[in-house]
Short mmCIF file of C-alpha atoms in Angstrom, two decimals:
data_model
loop_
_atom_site.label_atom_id
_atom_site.label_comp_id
_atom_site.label_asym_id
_atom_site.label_seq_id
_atom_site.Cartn_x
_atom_site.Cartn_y
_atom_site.Cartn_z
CA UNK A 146 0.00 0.00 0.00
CA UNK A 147 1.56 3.55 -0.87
CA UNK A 148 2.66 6.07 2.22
CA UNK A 149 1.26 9.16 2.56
CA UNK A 150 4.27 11.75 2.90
CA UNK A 151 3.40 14.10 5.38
CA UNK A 152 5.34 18.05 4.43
CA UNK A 153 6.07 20.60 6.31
CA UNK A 154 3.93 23.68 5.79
CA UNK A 155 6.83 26.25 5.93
CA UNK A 156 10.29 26.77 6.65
CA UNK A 157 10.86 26.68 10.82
CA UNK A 158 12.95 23.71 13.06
CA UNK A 159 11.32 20.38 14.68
CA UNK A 160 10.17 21.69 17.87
CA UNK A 161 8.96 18.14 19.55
CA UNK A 162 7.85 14.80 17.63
CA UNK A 163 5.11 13.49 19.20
CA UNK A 164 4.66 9.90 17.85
CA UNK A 165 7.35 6.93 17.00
CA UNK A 166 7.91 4.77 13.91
CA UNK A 167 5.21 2.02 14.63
CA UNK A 168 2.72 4.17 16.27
CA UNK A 169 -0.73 4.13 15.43
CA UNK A 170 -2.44 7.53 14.88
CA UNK A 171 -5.89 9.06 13.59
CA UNK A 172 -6.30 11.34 11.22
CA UNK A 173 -5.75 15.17 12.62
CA UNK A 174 -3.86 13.73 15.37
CA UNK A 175 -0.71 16.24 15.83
CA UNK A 176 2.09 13.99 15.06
CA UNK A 177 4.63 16.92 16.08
CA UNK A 178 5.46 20.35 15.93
CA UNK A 179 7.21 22.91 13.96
CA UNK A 180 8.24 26.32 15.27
CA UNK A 181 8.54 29.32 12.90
CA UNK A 182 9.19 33.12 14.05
CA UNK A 183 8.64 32.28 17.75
CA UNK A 184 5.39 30.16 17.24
CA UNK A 185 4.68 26.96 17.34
CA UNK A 186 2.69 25.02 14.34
CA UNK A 187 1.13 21.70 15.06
CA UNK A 188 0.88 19.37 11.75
CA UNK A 189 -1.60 16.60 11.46
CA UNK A 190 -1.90 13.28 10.01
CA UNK A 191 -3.58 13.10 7.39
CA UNK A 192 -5.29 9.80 7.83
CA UNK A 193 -5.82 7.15 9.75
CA UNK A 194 -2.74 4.40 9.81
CA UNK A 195 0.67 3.91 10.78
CA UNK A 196 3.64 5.66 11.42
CA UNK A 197 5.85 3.72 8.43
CA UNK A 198 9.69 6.46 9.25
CA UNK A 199 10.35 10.11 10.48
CA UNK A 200 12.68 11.67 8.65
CA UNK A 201 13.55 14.30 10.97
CA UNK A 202 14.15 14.78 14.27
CA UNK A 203 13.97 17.53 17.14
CA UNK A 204 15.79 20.48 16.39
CA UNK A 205 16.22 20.13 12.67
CA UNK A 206 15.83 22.85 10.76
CA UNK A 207 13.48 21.91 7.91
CA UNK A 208 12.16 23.36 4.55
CA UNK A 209 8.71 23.96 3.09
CA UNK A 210 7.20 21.24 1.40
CA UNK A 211 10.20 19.10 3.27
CA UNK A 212 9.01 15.46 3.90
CA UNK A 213 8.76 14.51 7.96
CA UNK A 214 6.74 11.84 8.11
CA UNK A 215 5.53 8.70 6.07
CA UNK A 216 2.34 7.15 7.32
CA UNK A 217 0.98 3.84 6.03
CA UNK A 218 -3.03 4.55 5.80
CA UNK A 219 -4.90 1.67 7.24
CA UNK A 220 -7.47 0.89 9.98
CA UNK A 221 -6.51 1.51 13.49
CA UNK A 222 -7.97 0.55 16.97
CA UNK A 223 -9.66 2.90 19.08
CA UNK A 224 -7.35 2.01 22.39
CA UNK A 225 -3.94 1.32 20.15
CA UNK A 226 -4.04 4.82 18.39
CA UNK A 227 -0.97 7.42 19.61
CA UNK A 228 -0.43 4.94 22.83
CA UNK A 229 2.59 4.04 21.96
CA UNK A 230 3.89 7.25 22.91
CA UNK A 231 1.22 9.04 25.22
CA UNK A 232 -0.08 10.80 21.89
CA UNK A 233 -3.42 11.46 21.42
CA UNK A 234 -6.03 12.89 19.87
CA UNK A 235 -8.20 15.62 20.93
CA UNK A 236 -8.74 15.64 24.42
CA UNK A 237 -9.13 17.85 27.62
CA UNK A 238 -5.65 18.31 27.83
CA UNK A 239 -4.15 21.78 27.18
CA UNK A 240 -1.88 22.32 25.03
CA UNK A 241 1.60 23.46 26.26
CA UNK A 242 1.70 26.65 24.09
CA UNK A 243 -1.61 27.81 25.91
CA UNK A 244 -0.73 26.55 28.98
CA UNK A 245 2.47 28.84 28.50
CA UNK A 246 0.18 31.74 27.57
CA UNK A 247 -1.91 32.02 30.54
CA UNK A 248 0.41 31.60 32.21
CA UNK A 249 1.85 34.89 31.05
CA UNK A 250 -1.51 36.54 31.51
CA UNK A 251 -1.49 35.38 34.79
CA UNK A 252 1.63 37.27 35.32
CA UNK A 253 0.46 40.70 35.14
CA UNK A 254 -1.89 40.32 37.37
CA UNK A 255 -2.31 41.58 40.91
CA UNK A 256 -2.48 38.28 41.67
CA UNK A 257 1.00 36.82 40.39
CA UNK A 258 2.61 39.90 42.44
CA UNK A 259 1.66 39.64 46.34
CA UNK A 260 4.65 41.28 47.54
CA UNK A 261 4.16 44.20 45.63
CA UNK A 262 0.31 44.31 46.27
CA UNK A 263 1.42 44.53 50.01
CA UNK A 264 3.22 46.78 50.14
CA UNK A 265 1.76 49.56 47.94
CA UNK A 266 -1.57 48.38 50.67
CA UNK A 267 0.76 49.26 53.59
CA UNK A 268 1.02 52.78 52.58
CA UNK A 269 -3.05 52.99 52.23
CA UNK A 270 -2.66 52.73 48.18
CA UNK A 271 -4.26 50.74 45.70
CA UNK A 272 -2.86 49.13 42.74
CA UNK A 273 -2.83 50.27 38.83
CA UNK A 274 -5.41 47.76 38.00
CA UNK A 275 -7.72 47.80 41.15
CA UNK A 276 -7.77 51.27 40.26
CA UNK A 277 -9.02 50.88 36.40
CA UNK A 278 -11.15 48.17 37.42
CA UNK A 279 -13.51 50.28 39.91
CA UNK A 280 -13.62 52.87 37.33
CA UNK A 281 -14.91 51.08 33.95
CA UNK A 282 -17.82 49.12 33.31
CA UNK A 283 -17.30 45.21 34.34
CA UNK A 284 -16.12 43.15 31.46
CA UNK A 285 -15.64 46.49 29.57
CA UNK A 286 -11.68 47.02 29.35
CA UNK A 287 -9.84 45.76 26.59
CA UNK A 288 -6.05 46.42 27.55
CA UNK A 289 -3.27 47.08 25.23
CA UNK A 290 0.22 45.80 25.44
CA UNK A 291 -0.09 43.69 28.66
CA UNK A 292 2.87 41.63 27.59
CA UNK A 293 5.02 44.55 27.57
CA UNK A 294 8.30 44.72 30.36
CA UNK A 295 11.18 47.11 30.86
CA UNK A 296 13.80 47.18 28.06
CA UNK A 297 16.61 45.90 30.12
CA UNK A 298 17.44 43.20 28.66
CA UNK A 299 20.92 43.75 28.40
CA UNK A 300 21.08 43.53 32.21
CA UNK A 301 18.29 41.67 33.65
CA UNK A 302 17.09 37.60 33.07
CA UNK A 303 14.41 37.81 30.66
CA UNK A 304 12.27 35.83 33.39
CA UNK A 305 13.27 38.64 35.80
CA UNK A 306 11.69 41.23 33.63
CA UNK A 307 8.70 39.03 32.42
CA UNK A 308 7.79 38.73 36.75
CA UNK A 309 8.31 42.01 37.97
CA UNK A 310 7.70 44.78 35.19
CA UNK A 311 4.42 43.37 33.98
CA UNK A 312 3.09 45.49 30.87
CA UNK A 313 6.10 47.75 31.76
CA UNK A 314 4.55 50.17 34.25
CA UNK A 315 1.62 51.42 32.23
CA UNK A 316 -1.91 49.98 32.60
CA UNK A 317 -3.74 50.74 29.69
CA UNK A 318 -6.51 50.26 26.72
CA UNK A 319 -10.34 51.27 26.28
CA UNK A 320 -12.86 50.52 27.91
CA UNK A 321 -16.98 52.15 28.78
CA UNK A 322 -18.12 53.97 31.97
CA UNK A 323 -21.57 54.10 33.04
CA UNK A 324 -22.66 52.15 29.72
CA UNK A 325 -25.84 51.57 31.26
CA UNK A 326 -26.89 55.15 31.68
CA UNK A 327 -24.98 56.14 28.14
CA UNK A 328 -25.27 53.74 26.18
CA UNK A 329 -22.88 52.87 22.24
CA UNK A 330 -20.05 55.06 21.66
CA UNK A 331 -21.07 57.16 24.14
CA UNK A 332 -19.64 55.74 27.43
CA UNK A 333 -16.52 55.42 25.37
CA UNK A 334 -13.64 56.15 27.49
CA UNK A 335 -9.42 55.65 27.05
CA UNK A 336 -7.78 54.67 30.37
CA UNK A 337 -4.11 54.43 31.56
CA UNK A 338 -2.78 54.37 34.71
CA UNK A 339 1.49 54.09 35.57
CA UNK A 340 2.02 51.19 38.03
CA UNK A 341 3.53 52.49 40.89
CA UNK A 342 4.68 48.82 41.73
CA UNK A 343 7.04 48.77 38.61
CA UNK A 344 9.99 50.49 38.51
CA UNK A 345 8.47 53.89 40.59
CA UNK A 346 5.92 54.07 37.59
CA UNK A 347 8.66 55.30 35.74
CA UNK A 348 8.35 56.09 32.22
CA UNK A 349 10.08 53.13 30.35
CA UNK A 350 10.44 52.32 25.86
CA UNK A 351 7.97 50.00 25.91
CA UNK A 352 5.31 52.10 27.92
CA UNK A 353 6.40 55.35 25.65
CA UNK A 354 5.06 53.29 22.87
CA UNK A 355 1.59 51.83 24.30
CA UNK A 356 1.13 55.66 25.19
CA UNK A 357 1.86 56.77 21.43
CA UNK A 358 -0.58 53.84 20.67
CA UNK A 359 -3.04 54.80 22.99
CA UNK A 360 -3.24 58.55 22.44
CA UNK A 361 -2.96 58.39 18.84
CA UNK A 362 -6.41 56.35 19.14
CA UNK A 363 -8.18 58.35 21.24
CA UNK A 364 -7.72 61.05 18.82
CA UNK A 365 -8.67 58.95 16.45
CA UNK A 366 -12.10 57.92 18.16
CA UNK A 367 -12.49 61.45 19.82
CA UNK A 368 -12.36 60.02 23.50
CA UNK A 369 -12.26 60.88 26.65
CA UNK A 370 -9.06 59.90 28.27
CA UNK A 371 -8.43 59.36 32.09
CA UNK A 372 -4.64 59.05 33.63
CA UNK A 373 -3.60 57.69 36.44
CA UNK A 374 -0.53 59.82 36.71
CA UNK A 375 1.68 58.96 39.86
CA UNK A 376 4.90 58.21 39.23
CA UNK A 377 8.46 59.00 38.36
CA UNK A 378 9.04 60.45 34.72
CA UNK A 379 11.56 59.33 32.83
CA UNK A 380 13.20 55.90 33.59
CA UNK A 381 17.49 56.05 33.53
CA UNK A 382 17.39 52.22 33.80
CA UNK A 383 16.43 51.11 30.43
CA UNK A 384 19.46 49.52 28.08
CA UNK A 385 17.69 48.38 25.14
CA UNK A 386 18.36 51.67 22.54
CA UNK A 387 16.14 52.16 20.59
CA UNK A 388 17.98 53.44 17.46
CA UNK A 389 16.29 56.78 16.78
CA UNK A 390 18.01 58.75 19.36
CA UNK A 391 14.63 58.93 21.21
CA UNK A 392 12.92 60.87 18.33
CA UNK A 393 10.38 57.78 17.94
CA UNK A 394 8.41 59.29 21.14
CA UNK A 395 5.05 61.00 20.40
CA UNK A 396 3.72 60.63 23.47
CA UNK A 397 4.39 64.22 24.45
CA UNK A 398 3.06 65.87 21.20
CA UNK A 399 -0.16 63.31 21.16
CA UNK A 400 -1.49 64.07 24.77
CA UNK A 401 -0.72 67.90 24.15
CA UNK A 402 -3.25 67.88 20.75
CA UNK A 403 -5.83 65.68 22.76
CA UNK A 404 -5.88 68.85 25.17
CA UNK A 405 -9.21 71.04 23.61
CA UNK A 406 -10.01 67.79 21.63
CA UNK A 407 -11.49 65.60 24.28
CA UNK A 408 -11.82 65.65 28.02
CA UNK A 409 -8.77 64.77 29.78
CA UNK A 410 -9.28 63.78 33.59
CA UNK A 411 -6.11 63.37 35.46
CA UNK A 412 -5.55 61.40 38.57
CA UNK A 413 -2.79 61.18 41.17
CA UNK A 414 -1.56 60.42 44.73
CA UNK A 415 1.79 60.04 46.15
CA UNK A 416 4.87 61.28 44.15
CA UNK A 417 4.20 62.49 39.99
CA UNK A 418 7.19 64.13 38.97
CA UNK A 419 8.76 65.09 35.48
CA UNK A 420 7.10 63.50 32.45
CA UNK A 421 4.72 62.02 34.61
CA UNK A 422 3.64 65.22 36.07
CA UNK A 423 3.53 67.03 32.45
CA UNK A 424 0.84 64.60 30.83
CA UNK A 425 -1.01 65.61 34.70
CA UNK A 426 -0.66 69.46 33.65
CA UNK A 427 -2.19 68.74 30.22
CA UNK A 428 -5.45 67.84 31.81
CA UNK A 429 -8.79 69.56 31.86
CA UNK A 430 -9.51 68.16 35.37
CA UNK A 431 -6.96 67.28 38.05
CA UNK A 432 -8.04 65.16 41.14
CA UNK A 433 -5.41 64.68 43.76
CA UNK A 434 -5.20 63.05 46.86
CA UNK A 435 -4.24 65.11 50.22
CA UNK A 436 -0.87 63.10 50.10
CA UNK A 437 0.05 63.82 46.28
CA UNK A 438 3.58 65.65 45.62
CA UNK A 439 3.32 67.12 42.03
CA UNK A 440 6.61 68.48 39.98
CA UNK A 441 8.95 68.77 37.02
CA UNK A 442 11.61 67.84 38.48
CA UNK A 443 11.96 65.49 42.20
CA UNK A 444 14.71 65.66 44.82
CA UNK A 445 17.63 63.80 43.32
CA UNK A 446 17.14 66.07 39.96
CA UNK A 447 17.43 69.47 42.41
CA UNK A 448 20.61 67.91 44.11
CA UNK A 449 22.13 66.59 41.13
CA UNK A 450 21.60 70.26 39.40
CA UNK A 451 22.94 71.56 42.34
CA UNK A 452 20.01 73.52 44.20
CA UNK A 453 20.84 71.77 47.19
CA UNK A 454 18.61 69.09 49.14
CA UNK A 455 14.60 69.01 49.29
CA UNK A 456 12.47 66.71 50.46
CA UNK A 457 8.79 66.23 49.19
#
């Protein structure tokens, strides 16, 4: 009886084999998996049969169109198919490359971070997202760049950065308020809010650009936008250059042209110095708590300029 020659669908390495020569297997059973560009893509039998020789093996780098697999299409039986090997078929299993992803979700949440959540409690604060979350509609916020973290690569484990600068300091995406009472576009609102618990709530690359993102949509859509503002300004820590001598930043230029566009509510306790405290001035309404410290520049900036010491 002729094989069927399973191909790879495009150019990537063997990630993991999941079957053995021998090994019976159902049609759109994943008999392994190739990874391309950082994701992984499962390929399928075709048919029903056996596992007649792969042709490749983990961590091969393999072509398009590049034979892996030759099956021999026959019958198989319902308790001999993938056990060979612990493969299966579909099942309630998850697969590893969503078990990997919520994981990440799970990561920048409150949740994943009980240290931090403690301690920003201990000085009577709340946290980036309790905040956003008591002010939109439930279900309502759709957050952009949550996978975000500090560009420091060069100097910190990528798990490092991936556990402790979730979405890189800046909360943010759209979301309704009061969608009940106003109902379609309406209740329409842009959010963001720094996250004290990362890094200060300094301004870092990766939360310049969600900010570009964001403001450049809520002019766009004509919303309102509210900011969360406390925090540090600009971030000295970051080692991953950019490239265009910081020139790639519109984050400045977009929140000053959404001033006399759309409402702009500002928000802040604590410290909000620098370029956090200049996207604060730009705001039609500014609501701050009794213990908020507001200003261009903060005490190590006076000391280092030589004006001698302050304190908040």
């Amino acid at each position: 009886m002729a094989t069927l020659d399973v191909k790879s669908p495009l150019i990537g390495t063997v990630f993991r084999i999941t079957v053995a020569a021998g090994d019976q297997v159902r049609g759109g059973q994943e008999i392994l998996i190739v990874e391309s560009m950082k994701m992984e893509h499962p390929v399928e039998a075709p048919a029903d049969g056996t596992v007649e020789s792969i042709l490749v093996a983990e961590g091969d780098t393999i072509a398009a169109g590049q034979v892996l697999v030759r099956i021999t299409p026959g019958t198989v039986s319902a308790n001999s198919a993938g056990s060979q090997t612990g493969a299966t078929g579909p099942s309630d299993a998850e697969r590893a490359d969503l078990a990997r992803y919520r994981e990440r979700r799970f990561l920048t949440t409150d949740e994943a971070r009980p240290d931090a959540v403690a301690r920003r409690a201990a000085k009577g604060h709340r946290t980036a997202r309790a905040n956003i979350a008591d002010l939109v509609d439930d279900g309502s916020f759709v957050e952009y760049g949550s996978f975000a973290i500090a560009a420091q690569r060069r100097r910190r484990e990528l798990d490092d950065l991936i556990r402790n600068t979730p979405a890189d300091g800046l909360v943010g995406g759209l979301a309704t308020v009061n969608a009940s009472v106003f109902p379609g576009d309406a209740s329409r609102v842009a959010v963001a809010s720094y996250d004290y618990t990362v890094l200060a709530g300094t301004q870092g690359q990766k939360n310049h650009t969600k900010k570009d993102r964001l403001f450049d949509v809520a002019m766009q859509l004509r919303l309102p936008f509210v900011l969360f503002a406390e925090g540090g300004g600009g971030r000295p820590g970051d080692t991953d250059a950019s490239g265009v001598a910081g020139l790639d930043c519109h984050a400045f230029a977009y929140f000053a042209r959404l001033s006399g566009l759309v409402p702009l509510v500002g928000i802040t306790n604590g410290y909000c110095f620098a370029g956090n405290a200049a996207l604060l001035g730009c705001c039609d309404v500014i609501i701050a708590t009794e213990d908020s410290y507001t200003g261009m520049a903060g005490p190590a900036m006076i000391e280092g300029g030589g004006l001698g010491r302050v304190a908040p």
